[in-house]
XYZ file of C-alpha atoms in Angstrom:
698
model
C 52.658 69.969 -111.851
C 53.805 69.527 -115.411
C 55.180 72.370 -117.465
C 52.674 74.623 -119.165
C 53.024 74.318 -122.964
C 49.931 75.850 -124.499
C 48.021 78.889 -123.438
C 44.348 78.463 -122.649
C 42.016 81.071 -121.253
C 40.363 80.118 -118.021
C 37.717 81.803 -116.006
C 36.492 80.740 -112.702
C 33.854 81.925 -110.420
C 33.587 81.217 -106.843
C 30.456 80.228 -105.046
C 27.542 82.543 -105.034
C 28.365 83.726 -101.558
C 31.064 85.944 -102.685
C 30.403 87.425 -105.986
C 33.330 88.631 -107.943
C 33.840 88.130 -111.598
C 37.043 86.847 -112.904
C 38.419 84.953 -115.769
C 41.561 82.962 -115.781
C 43.642 83.021 -118.861
C 45.636 79.894 -118.493
C 47.750 77.535 -120.432
C 46.634 74.189 -121.677
C 47.973 72.883 -118.450
C 46.676 75.428 -116.010
C 43.095 76.345 -115.598
C 43.530 78.665 -112.708
C 41.069 81.303 -111.809
C 40.227 83.223 -108.743
C 37.561 85.688 -107.988
C 37.503 88.449 -105.474
C 36.603 87.929 -101.910
C 35.600 84.476 -101.060
C 37.839 81.682 -101.987
C 37.029 80.080 -105.230
C 38.651 77.760 -107.595
C 37.999 76.971 -111.156
C 38.820 73.576 -112.360
C 38.010 71.349 -115.174
C 36.812 67.944 -114.224
C 36.067 64.955 -116.020
C 33.524 62.416 -116.688
C 35.730 61.941 -119.726
C 33.705 63.449 -122.588
C 30.307 64.784 -121.536
C 27.824 61.972 -121.691
C 30.448 59.413 -120.711
C 30.721 57.514 -117.446
C 31.713 59.792 -114.568
C 34.779 58.932 -112.589
C 33.680 57.974 -109.078
C 34.517 60.526 -106.421
C 33.564 60.386 -102.773
C 32.273 63.546 -101.125
C 33.244 63.799 -97.474
C 30.295 65.993 -96.584
C 26.959 66.096 -98.321
C 26.212 69.167 -100.363
C 23.937 71.711 -98.751
C 21.198 71.025 -101.263
C 21.486 67.273 -101.652
C 17.899 65.964 -101.307
C 17.201 65.083 -97.715
C 14.627 62.820 -96.088
C 12.210 65.182 -94.319
C 8.738 64.871 -92.750
C 5.800 65.663 -95.005
C 3.473 66.570 -92.117
C 3.637 68.019 -88.627
C 5.390 65.874 -86.030
C 4.492 66.710 -82.420
C 7.281 65.819 -79.966
C 6.522 64.703 -76.435
C 8.238 65.983 -73.303
C 8.372 64.253 -69.929
C 9.430 66.394 -66.966
C 10.932 64.981 -63.777
C 11.000 67.222 -60.686
C 14.264 67.192 -58.727
C 13.416 69.870 -56.129
C 10.044 71.113 -54.828
C 8.198 74.116 -56.240
C 8.412 77.383 -54.254
C 5.049 76.593 -52.655
C 5.782 72.936 -52.097
C 7.626 71.005 -49.438
C 10.348 73.025 -47.762
C 13.876 71.863 -47.192
C 16.080 69.529 -49.138
C 14.057 66.550 -50.257
C 14.410 63.678 -52.681
C 11.974 63.670 -55.603
C 13.229 61.984 -58.804
C 16.738 61.781 -57.439
C 18.872 62.678 -54.460
C 19.936 65.973 -52.888
C 23.173 66.317 -50.914
C 24.310 69.439 -49.082
C 27.908 70.369 -49.875
C 30.483 71.713 -47.450
C 30.542 75.151 -49.097
C 26.796 75.620 -48.615
C 25.783 74.490 -52.065
C 23.882 71.438 -53.161
C 24.573 68.411 -55.303
C 21.431 67.075 -56.955
C 21.608 63.790 -58.858
C 18.630 62.546 -60.819
C 17.466 58.991 -61.099
C 18.320 57.100 -64.281
C 15.513 58.344 -66.509
C 14.142 56.573 -69.607
C 14.744 58.048 -73.078
C 12.440 57.439 -76.040
C 13.341 58.276 -79.642
C 16.289 60.446 -80.636
C 16.320 62.156 -77.259
C 16.998 65.700 -76.123
C 17.474 66.693 -72.475
C 17.493 69.976 -70.562
C 17.376 71.222 -66.980
C 15.257 74.191 -65.885
C 14.065 75.797 -62.652
C 11.375 78.148 -61.428
C 10.683 81.439 -63.157
C 12.118 84.389 -61.239
C 14.825 82.368 -59.467
C 18.065 84.058 -60.494
C 21.126 81.829 -60.695
C 24.411 83.281 -61.973
C 26.285 81.325 -64.635
C 29.121 80.579 -62.224
C 26.643 79.501 -59.544
C 25.521 76.257 -61.176
C 27.010 73.424 -63.210
C 24.950 70.756 -64.921
C 26.349 67.503 -66.305
C 24.645 64.747 -68.268
C 25.516 61.123 -68.911
C 23.710 58.393 -70.829
C 23.406 54.625 -70.688
C 23.230 52.350 -73.702
C 22.847 48.708 -72.791
C 24.961 48.160 -69.669
C 27.431 50.974 -70.360
C 27.314 54.523 -69.009
C 29.010 57.339 -70.890
C 31.282 59.918 -69.290
C 29.705 63.046 -67.831
C 29.436 65.942 -70.267
C 28.511 69.546 -69.481
C 25.105 71.024 -70.276
C 25.787 74.717 -70.828
C 23.794 77.353 -69.005
C 23.837 80.937 -70.294
C 21.743 83.367 -68.297
C 21.854 85.795 -71.220
C 20.354 83.398 -73.751
C 16.630 83.921 -73.919
C 13.820 86.446 -74.350
C 14.160 89.903 -72.860
C 12.834 89.896 -69.273
C 10.357 92.738 -69.819
C 8.762 91.032 -72.848
C 5.576 89.004 -72.579
C 7.615 85.963 -73.511
C 10.258 86.715 -70.883
C 7.697 87.127 -68.101
C 6.721 83.466 -68.295
C 10.015 81.911 -69.267
C 11.910 79.402 -67.134
C 15.681 79.743 -66.836
C 17.681 76.671 -67.733
C 20.456 74.983 -69.656
C 20.771 74.640 -73.382
C 19.037 71.627 -74.898
C 21.432 68.664 -74.958
C 21.095 66.073 -77.710
C 21.610 62.621 -76.212
C 20.469 60.660 -79.262
C 19.324 57.059 -79.386
C 20.118 55.870 -75.831
C 18.301 53.903 -73.138
C 18.613 56.179 -70.119
C 19.919 59.567 -69.063
C 21.091 60.896 -65.729
C 21.679 64.501 -64.695
C 23.980 65.901 -61.996
C 23.546 69.494 -60.772
C 25.927 71.297 -58.422
C 25.235 74.780 -57.027
C 27.168 77.253 -54.896
C 23.988 78.062 -52.934
C 20.884 76.032 -52.203
C 19.535 74.282 -55.294
C 16.911 76.402 -57.078
C 13.246 75.635 -56.524
C 11.333 73.523 -59.024
C 14.490 72.075 -60.549
C 13.324 69.801 -63.378
C 14.789 67.492 -65.994
C 12.956 67.532 -69.328
C 13.397 64.457 -71.556
C 12.088 64.973 -75.081
C 11.111 62.456 -77.720
C 11.092 64.326 -81.073
C 8.503 61.938 -82.522
C 8.532 59.826 -85.662
C 7.127 61.224 -88.924
C 4.137 59.355 -90.310
C 5.434 59.987 -93.841
C 8.660 61.307 -95.335
C 10.005 62.349 -98.720
C 13.321 63.261 -100.305
C 13.299 67.029 -100.786
C 15.592 69.945 -101.379
C 15.201 73.313 -99.618
C 11.629 74.622 -99.874
C 12.444 78.305 -99.339
C 14.382 79.236 -102.438
C 15.308 82.517 -104.025
C 13.802 83.700 -107.293
C 16.886 82.369 -109.018
C 16.131 78.771 -108.200
C 13.393 78.076 -110.746
C 15.880 76.676 -113.208
C 17.014 74.063 -110.711
C 13.570 72.613 -110.289
C 12.945 72.514 -113.996
C 10.333 75.235 -113.851
C 10.221 77.814 -116.552
C 12.103 81.012 -115.816
C 9.861 83.709 -114.422
C 12.071 86.516 -115.585
C 10.477 89.062 -117.872
C 11.091 88.896 -121.572
C 9.589 87.768 -124.846
C 10.724 84.609 -126.612
C 13.613 84.280 -124.217
C 14.698 87.906 -124.494
C 15.664 89.400 -121.158
C 14.295 92.687 -119.880
C 17.164 94.568 -118.287
C 16.682 95.147 -114.580
C 18.406 97.482 -112.201
C 20.818 95.564 -109.976
C 19.203 94.784 -106.659
C 20.739 96.165 -103.493
C 19.779 92.977 -101.646
C 22.221 90.097 -101.557
C 20.883 86.846 -103.035
C 18.819 84.713 -100.678
C 20.412 81.367 -99.917
C 18.186 78.316 -100.102
C 16.564 77.439 -96.803
C 14.746 74.383 -95.495
C 11.348 75.407 -94.138
C 9.782 74.776 -90.743
C 7.440 72.298 -92.393
C 10.472 70.320 -93.558
C 11.541 69.645 -90.000
C 7.966 68.911 -88.956
C 7.494 71.997 -86.771
C 4.146 72.016 -84.953
C 2.388 75.335 -85.544
C 0.418 77.094 -82.800
C -2.498 79.157 -84.123
C -2.310 81.384 -81.043
C 1.318 82.341 -81.710
C 1.689 85.887 -83.012
C 5.195 86.858 -84.094
C 6.653 90.094 -82.799
C 8.575 92.296 -85.200
C 11.420 94.679 -84.420
C 14.351 96.011 -86.411
C 17.627 94.502 -87.553
C 20.919 96.257 -87.000
C 23.107 93.180 -86.517
C 23.195 89.394 -86.535
C 24.527 87.123 -83.794
C 26.326 83.798 -84.201
C 25.290 81.055 -81.727
C 25.729 77.317 -81.299
C 23.298 74.783 -79.890
C 25.907 72.847 -77.874
C 24.603 69.558 -79.245
C 26.701 66.601 -80.286
C 28.669 67.014 -83.522
C 28.345 63.517 -85.007
C 24.749 63.673 -86.223
C 23.735 62.463 -89.670
C 21.833 64.544 -92.252
C 18.579 62.661 -91.651
C 18.766 63.267 -87.897
C 18.666 67.058 -88.206
C 14.842 67.466 -88.389
C 14.488 65.463 -85.155
C 17.170 67.600 -83.486
C 15.262 70.742 -84.419
C 11.990 69.365 -83.087
C 13.702 68.495 -79.814
C 15.087 72.024 -79.477
C 11.693 73.521 -80.405
C 9.851 71.421 -77.805
C 12.367 72.314 -75.113
C 12.221 76.036 -75.876
C 8.430 76.196 -76.142
C 7.023 73.665 -73.691
C 9.797 73.550 -71.099
C 11.350 77.017 -71.207
C 7.984 78.674 -71.914
C 9.095 80.634 -74.952
C 6.737 81.561 -77.787
C 8.662 79.538 -80.376
C 12.143 78.199 -81.019
C 14.553 80.914 -79.931
C 16.740 81.194 -83.034
C 15.666 82.810 -86.296
C 17.718 80.304 -88.290
C 19.797 77.206 -87.653
C 22.531 75.649 -89.761
C 23.820 72.076 -89.702
C 27.346 70.845 -90.262
C 26.501 70.001 -93.883
C 25.841 73.676 -94.684
C 22.039 73.403 -94.818
C 20.161 76.409 -93.470
C 16.871 75.814 -91.596
C 14.057 78.241 -90.871
C 13.764 78.730 -87.112
C 11.275 81.033 -85.430
C 8.055 81.552 -87.408
C 7.006 84.904 -88.810
C 8.760 85.158 -92.178
C 12.396 84.582 -93.084
C 12.557 88.009 -94.758
C 10.997 89.875 -91.821
C 12.607 91.245 -88.623
C 11.145 88.579 -86.333
C 12.082 89.091 -82.685
C 13.649 85.909 -81.340
C 14.838 84.696 -77.944
C 18.577 84.376 -78.385
C 20.581 87.360 -77.153
C 19.234 88.918 -73.958
C 18.771 92.678 -74.263
C 19.219 92.769 -78.030
C 16.471 90.533 -79.427
C 14.373 93.474 -80.660
C 17.233 94.805 -82.790
C 18.894 91.708 -84.245
C 18.520 88.175 -85.551
C 20.503 85.030 -84.824
C 21.514 81.807 -86.518
C 22.673 78.913 -84.361
C 25.099 76.249 -85.522
C 23.896 72.762 -84.623
C 26.757 71.288 -82.626
C 29.262 72.114 -79.905
C 31.933 74.385 -81.337
C 33.773 74.729 -78.067
C 35.074 71.227 -78.782
C 34.909 70.876 -82.583
C 35.825 72.901 -85.652
C 32.921 74.156 -87.808
C 32.929 72.812 -91.365
C 33.673 75.040 -94.384
C 30.110 74.389 -95.592
C 28.768 75.782 -92.330
C 30.966 78.893 -92.503
C 29.904 79.550 -96.101
C 26.257 79.166 -95.096
C 26.732 81.722 -92.327
C 28.286 84.152 -94.791
C 25.489 83.738 -97.319
C 22.629 83.959 -94.799
C 24.031 86.952 -92.930
C 24.790 88.797 -96.173
C 21.206 88.379 -97.365
C 19.441 88.978 -94.054
C 21.464 92.100 -93.203
C 21.043 93.498 -96.710
C 17.246 93.426 -96.310
C 17.675 96.083 -93.612
C 20.384 98.002 -95.456
C 23.130 96.867 -93.051
C 26.693 96.574 -94.352
C 27.987 93.168 -93.286
C 31.483 94.641 -92.928
C 30.382 97.317 -90.451
C 32.213 97.114 -87.132
C 30.087 99.755 -85.430
C 26.340 99.192 -85.374
C 24.014 100.718 -82.816
C 22.054 97.749 -81.464
C 19.632 98.873 -78.773
C 21.790 100.438 -76.078
C 24.945 98.730 -77.293
C 27.365 98.977 -80.205
C 28.483 95.862 -82.060
C 29.893 94.675 -85.341
C 27.168 93.865 -87.856
C 28.143 90.203 -87.396
C 29.014 89.321 -83.810
C 29.208 86.281 -81.582
C 26.865 85.748 -78.672
C 29.815 86.232 -76.304
C 30.248 89.789 -77.620
C 26.889 90.638 -76.035
C 27.247 88.789 -72.737
C 29.396 86.716 -70.426
C 29.134 83.420 -72.250
C 31.365 81.035 -74.185
C 28.754 80.822 -76.969
C 29.279 80.211 -79.900
C 32.308 78.202 -78.812
C 35.948 79.115 -79.305
C 36.317 77.442 -82.699
C 33.239 78.980 -84.288
C 33.965 82.356 -82.694
C 37.417 82.296 -84.305
C 35.724 81.997 -87.716
C 33.595 85.136 -87.342
C 36.138 87.329 -89.223
C 35.883 84.852 -92.120
C 32.079 84.928 -91.937
C 32.212 88.742 -92.054
C 34.515 88.653 -95.070
C 32.321 86.216 -96.972
C 29.133 88.109 -96.113
C 30.641 91.459 -97.058
C 31.756 90.151 -100.401
C 28.446 88.486 -101.105
C 26.816 91.861 -100.502
C 29.378 93.588 -102.668
C 28.820 91.058 -105.400
C 25.055 91.548 -105.216
C 25.552 95.235 -105.866
C 28.178 94.786 -108.537
C 26.940 91.755 -110.387
C 30.048 89.760 -109.579
C 30.565 86.173 -108.524
C 32.616 84.426 -105.940
C 34.754 81.358 -106.318
C 34.963 79.506 -103.053
C 35.606 75.772 -103.080
C 38.197 74.981 -100.387
C 40.301 76.629 -97.717
C 40.135 80.251 -96.600
C 37.555 82.865 -97.527
C 39.748 84.041 -100.404
C 39.348 82.823 -103.977
C 41.125 79.599 -104.821
C 43.364 78.787 -107.778
C 42.569 75.948 -110.163
C 45.223 74.192 -112.142
C 44.979 71.399 -114.683
C 47.547 68.639 -114.850
C 49.038 68.407 -118.328
C 49.460 64.640 -118.116
C 45.874 63.754 -117.127
C 43.737 66.867 -117.558
C 42.592 66.551 -113.941
C 41.656 69.733 -112.137
C 43.285 70.581 -108.825
C 42.394 73.301 -106.340
C 44.752 75.463 -104.324
C 43.567 77.694 -101.513
C 45.126 81.168 -101.470
C 45.675 82.978 -98.195
C 47.900 85.635 -96.670
C 50.597 84.705 -94.159
C 53.030 87.243 -92.678
C 52.256 89.677 -95.473
C 52.764 87.193 -98.313
C 50.312 85.125 -100.313
C 50.593 81.376 -99.771
C 49.086 78.551 -101.811
C 47.585 75.617 -99.942
C 48.264 72.020 -100.869
C 46.566 70.716 -104.005
C 43.038 69.386 -103.548
C 42.036 66.856 -106.218
C 38.664 67.243 -107.870
C 36.676 64.513 -109.582
C 36.841 66.339 -112.915
C 39.068 65.572 -115.874
C 38.729 67.857 -118.888
C 41.452 67.249 -121.472
C 38.686 67.839 -124.056
C 38.007 71.419 -122.904
C 39.238 74.515 -124.673
C 38.369 76.768 -121.781
C 37.028 76.409 -118.252
C 34.980 79.166 -116.647
C 34.292 79.678 -112.989
C 30.697 80.723 -113.362
C 29.633 80.884 -109.709
C 26.294 79.476 -108.610
C 24.941 78.956 -112.117
C 22.061 76.669 -111.110
C 20.971 78.583 -107.994
C 21.493 75.737 -105.506
C 23.978 77.533 -103.270
C 27.140 75.811 -104.533
C 29.798 76.998 -106.965
C 29.655 75.501 -110.438
C 32.041 75.285 -113.383
C 31.453 75.571 -117.104
C 33.776 74.170 -119.759
C 33.744 75.077 -123.452
C 34.247 71.919 -125.506
C 36.974 72.024 -128.150
C 35.097 69.941 -130.702
C 31.973 72.081 -131.108
C 32.456 74.964 -128.604
C 29.377 73.796 -126.674
C 29.013 74.913 -123.042
C 29.248 72.036 -120.551
C 28.056 72.631 -116.996
C 29.512 70.906 -113.928
C 27.219 71.569 -110.991
C 28.935 71.798 -107.618
C 28.403 68.917 -105.195
C 30.337 70.311 -102.230
C 33.776 69.469 -100.869
C 35.534 70.298 -104.144
C 33.459 67.713 -106.000
C 31.116 68.122 -108.976
C 28.163 66.361 -110.512
C 28.406 64.683 -113.936
C 28.743 66.904 -116.991
C 25.611 68.434 -118.474
C 25.788 69.836 -122.014
C 23.831 73.085 -122.343
C 22.187 74.224 -125.582
C 24.087 76.556 -127.863
C 27.636 77.080 -129.068
C 30.358 79.710 -128.694
C 32.103 78.719 -131.907
C 32.565 82.288 -133.167
C 32.945 84.023 -129.788
C 36.264 85.453 -128.636
C 37.251 86.790 -125.217
C 34.554 84.716 -123.507
C 34.478 85.359 -119.756
C 32.321 84.654 -116.716
C 31.365 88.054 -115.382
C 28.712 87.415 -112.721
C 25.238 88.921 -112.755
C 25.484 91.986 -114.953
C 21.833 91.915 -116.037
C 20.390 92.408 -112.553
C 18.342 89.199 -112.418
C 20.502 87.484 -109.749
C 21.725 84.769 -112.114
C 25.312 84.615 -113.427
C 26.030 85.670 -117.009
C 28.813 85.323 -119.575
C 30.275 87.976 -121.853
C 32.078 87.560 -125.138
C 32.682 89.149 -128.525
C 31.810 87.383 -131.791
C 34.330 87.735 -134.599
C 33.941 91.158 -136.172
C 31.076 92.017 -133.809
C 30.562 93.887 -130.557
C 30.859 92.720 -126.959
C 27.706 90.927 -125.813
C 26.120 89.552 -122.647
C 24.929 85.949 -122.680
C 22.387 85.976 -119.828
C 22.455 82.816 -117.759
C 19.294 80.742 -117.482
C 20.433 78.081 -115.030
C 20.367 74.486 -116.241
C 18.345 75.644 -119.253
C 21.379 77.445 -120.664
C 21.003 81.046 -121.801
C 18.463 83.693 -122.707
C 18.783 85.912 -125.765
C 21.971 87.942 -126.053
C 22.108 91.551 -124.888
C 24.540 94.169 -126.296
C 27.222 95.081 -123.765
C 29.348 97.652 -125.584
C 30.851 98.424 -128.949
C 33.719 96.464 -130.412
C 36.430 95.951 -127.810
C 39.962 95.572 -129.223
C 42.023 92.821 -127.646
C 42.458 89.092 -127.213
C 41.889 88.456 -123.518
C 39.054 89.739 -121.328
C 39.808 89.534 -117.574
C 37.032 90.502 -115.124
C 38.581 92.007 -111.995
C 35.753 92.728 -109.571
C 35.463 96.199 -108.087
C 38.932 97.677 -108.197
C 38.008 101.293 -107.738
C 35.336 103.119 -105.744
C 32.811 103.917 -108.460
C 30.533 101.040 -107.466
C 30.763 99.166 -110.787
C 32.734 96.058 -111.748
C 35.942 96.570 -113.685
C 37.904 94.483 -116.188
C 41.229 94.318 -117.968
C 41.516 93.688 -121.698
C 44.835 92.478 -123.001
C 46.087 93.118 -126.510
C 49.609 91.720 -126.820
C 51.550 93.096 -123.855
C 49.242 96.118 -123.512
C 46.670 96.154 -120.718
C 43.640 98.414 -120.814
C 41.378 99.007 -117.816
C 37.648 99.306 -118.365
C 35.753 100.647 -115.377
C 32.030 99.983 -115.236
C 31.426 96.695 -117.052
C 27.663 96.725 -117.508
C 25.277 96.087 -120.406
C 24.651 98.945 -122.769
C 28.067 100.554 -122.792
C 31.344 100.751 -120.894
C 33.416 103.609 -119.575
C 36.320 104.608 -121.859
C 39.416 102.416 -121.633
C 42.503 103.550 -119.723
C 45.840 102.158 -120.892
C 47.808 100.862 -117.928
C 51.398 102.018 -117.628
C 52.407 98.539 -116.523
C 51.967 96.001 -119.286
C 52.401 92.246 -119.396
C 55.525 91.821 -121.455
C 56.962 88.403 -120.640
C 53.795 87.080 -118.996
C 51.673 84.549 -120.850
C 48.604 84.638 -118.620
C 46.941 86.822 -116.046
C 44.193 85.953 -113.563
C 42.247 88.722 -111.878
C 41.338 88.072 -108.260
C 40.126 91.462 -107.163
C 39.490 92.311 -103.497
C 40.563 89.499 -101.176
C 39.018 88.560 -97.842
C 42.496 88.670 -96.294
C 43.054 92.182 -97.652
C 44.432 93.571 -100.879
C 43.478 93.300 -104.539
C 45.399 90.602 -106.343
C 46.190 89.285 -109.775
C 48.146 86.126 -110.522
C 50.581 86.107 -113.453
C 53.006 83.618 -114.987
C 56.411 84.290 -116.461
C 56.424 82.645 -119.882
C 60.162 82.025 -119.960
C 60.566 80.489 -116.509
C 57.086 79.164 -115.726
C 57.169 80.996 -112.374
C 53.791 82.043 -111.029
C 53.361 85.211 -108.957
C 50.692 87.006 -106.979
C 50.955 90.767 -107.262
C 48.812 93.361 -105.547
C 47.115 96.330 -107.122
C 48.869 99.579 -106.350
C 46.802 102.115 -104.409
C 46.429 104.391 -107.367
C 44.979 107.867 -106.916
C 43.717 107.876 -110.471
C 42.898 105.428 -113.224
C 45.793 104.636 -115.493
C 48.366 104.603 -112.707
C 50.716 101.606 -112.531
C 48.714 98.454 -111.948
C 51.101 96.298 -109.970
C 53.187 96.744 -106.875
C 56.859 96.003 -107.299
C 56.700 93.384 -104.564
C 55.560 90.000 -105.845
C 54.930 86.678 -104.144
C 56.209 83.662 -106.021
C 54.165 80.451 -105.999
C 55.468 76.936 -106.254
C 52.969 74.888 -108.265
C 55.238 71.869 -108.586
C 53.664 68.489 -107.895
């Protein structure tokens, strides 16, 4: 990276999932900002000047809310079942039905099906008679497909005897045991091979499902949005107020609801006789569907219909077993009917369905890594869903029925199963960290900045030579903080005076950036597009020409939309309530006049439950605890100042542990991460003596 000649304030906010407010005060060359808990980066990006032609930038994965082609009416899948062994009351002995049966030397059986036809984007599963108990290690099922004249290799169809409705439930008393649904896709034929350690179970069947073709489709975004999403759709804000004035609301204790695609958007057939059962929620379980991992966005609705048909018509369940599903693009889908905000009892984790919910990742994460978009979606959904029942996402000891689990656990924690796959299971600590910080942010009115890398906030720098914004992940390794390699964004902003990480400004589930234009101090919004990319610049109404110490502080007004704070010349500190793509509502007084030149939101640094901030005046740092509208707690002068440092970025609580700020030595250009000392009282020294030096060269 080039040297850093001029100082420019920078604020960044990470994605809505983790909400921590922070502003980066950076030089003209560095726009680096991190927010607490949940990686986030603030960068300036370019389509040259706003209104100009955007620089092309490819996005490797589609954003979670990119409009998707979905059915506009119910699509009823069809299932064809092929019997491999007789029913309990049928022909005795080993017989050939739609395949062959061979007795093995160890007393087991090998059953091979015929080559069976597949219609549509097919799904396959194997089941057997209700009441026939088969241990997981007593049966293996493999599937292969034929396209043209070529057969694929055999792949395993997972069987988990602890995945399903509870046996004593009405649903469990009619359910058929069987494998997970296996997506085979657009192929000509499928063949199944079953090997058992004992005689093959009675009424062994192969179900081949055609998910159906929608009669009509449309490009749509998620239908189940939070109250904060009105601005995205162009609807008028429903928040109370007169002539744009905001009525102050108490901060909600519920985390923000992520946007969710509805059952109707995957064409789910609805059964009028189905009556959802409600229980309680003490925990959430992470699952995977064990499907293929190379599906396209438009194939997801068909995958869901195939799983639904298999669960309902073949397994005999009341509805699809999972409460929610998430695809590899980070889109969340409504699963079992009954209300996304209600404790609907599913069929996912045997013995614990009445006390929990589950979201299943579409794919096989025993063989593939989950995407960052998927992990973020898990964090956001679990934060919101657990908060509705007052459950702390960080809790590691929740009473769930007769067991005790972490608030966020994997299926394997509740039974002898590999689900949700070794790679997804390894990400559960990250999911917990993101969810916990989303919940914390919901309570504190803070924002998260999470664009790339780990669950910690990211750093954004701006190249002096081009004005291009770059992202660096920040994570802990062997006790030290380490910056990841630079990730290039598609934003150039040499025209910006300041770049703010504002969090999910437009309510679409992705982190956004806001730049303040040098020429007229107008706010310019860059809406997140996923993968470290951003949509073209959008100039918002208004100007901050007379405002000093402008910072992105998260939701301090309690309406679940991010806000800015700043202090007009000669005036008092004010809140500029965010109004999504429509800009801002009328200003709200925040406090009296605050002396200083730099305002640095820090997230929750103490235990009083309110967000905190540093204000810098020269080399003097003052800590303000309780940054809320209407007045702040008295300032405490920190014993450790910033003599010799020309910028400071507050990161707050980190997912990897610790509370961090990033500073730069003006004389040498060296950049350091330093951790907050565990002070017993306010006003104690702010920084630990130990610092981690960053290399931002290149």
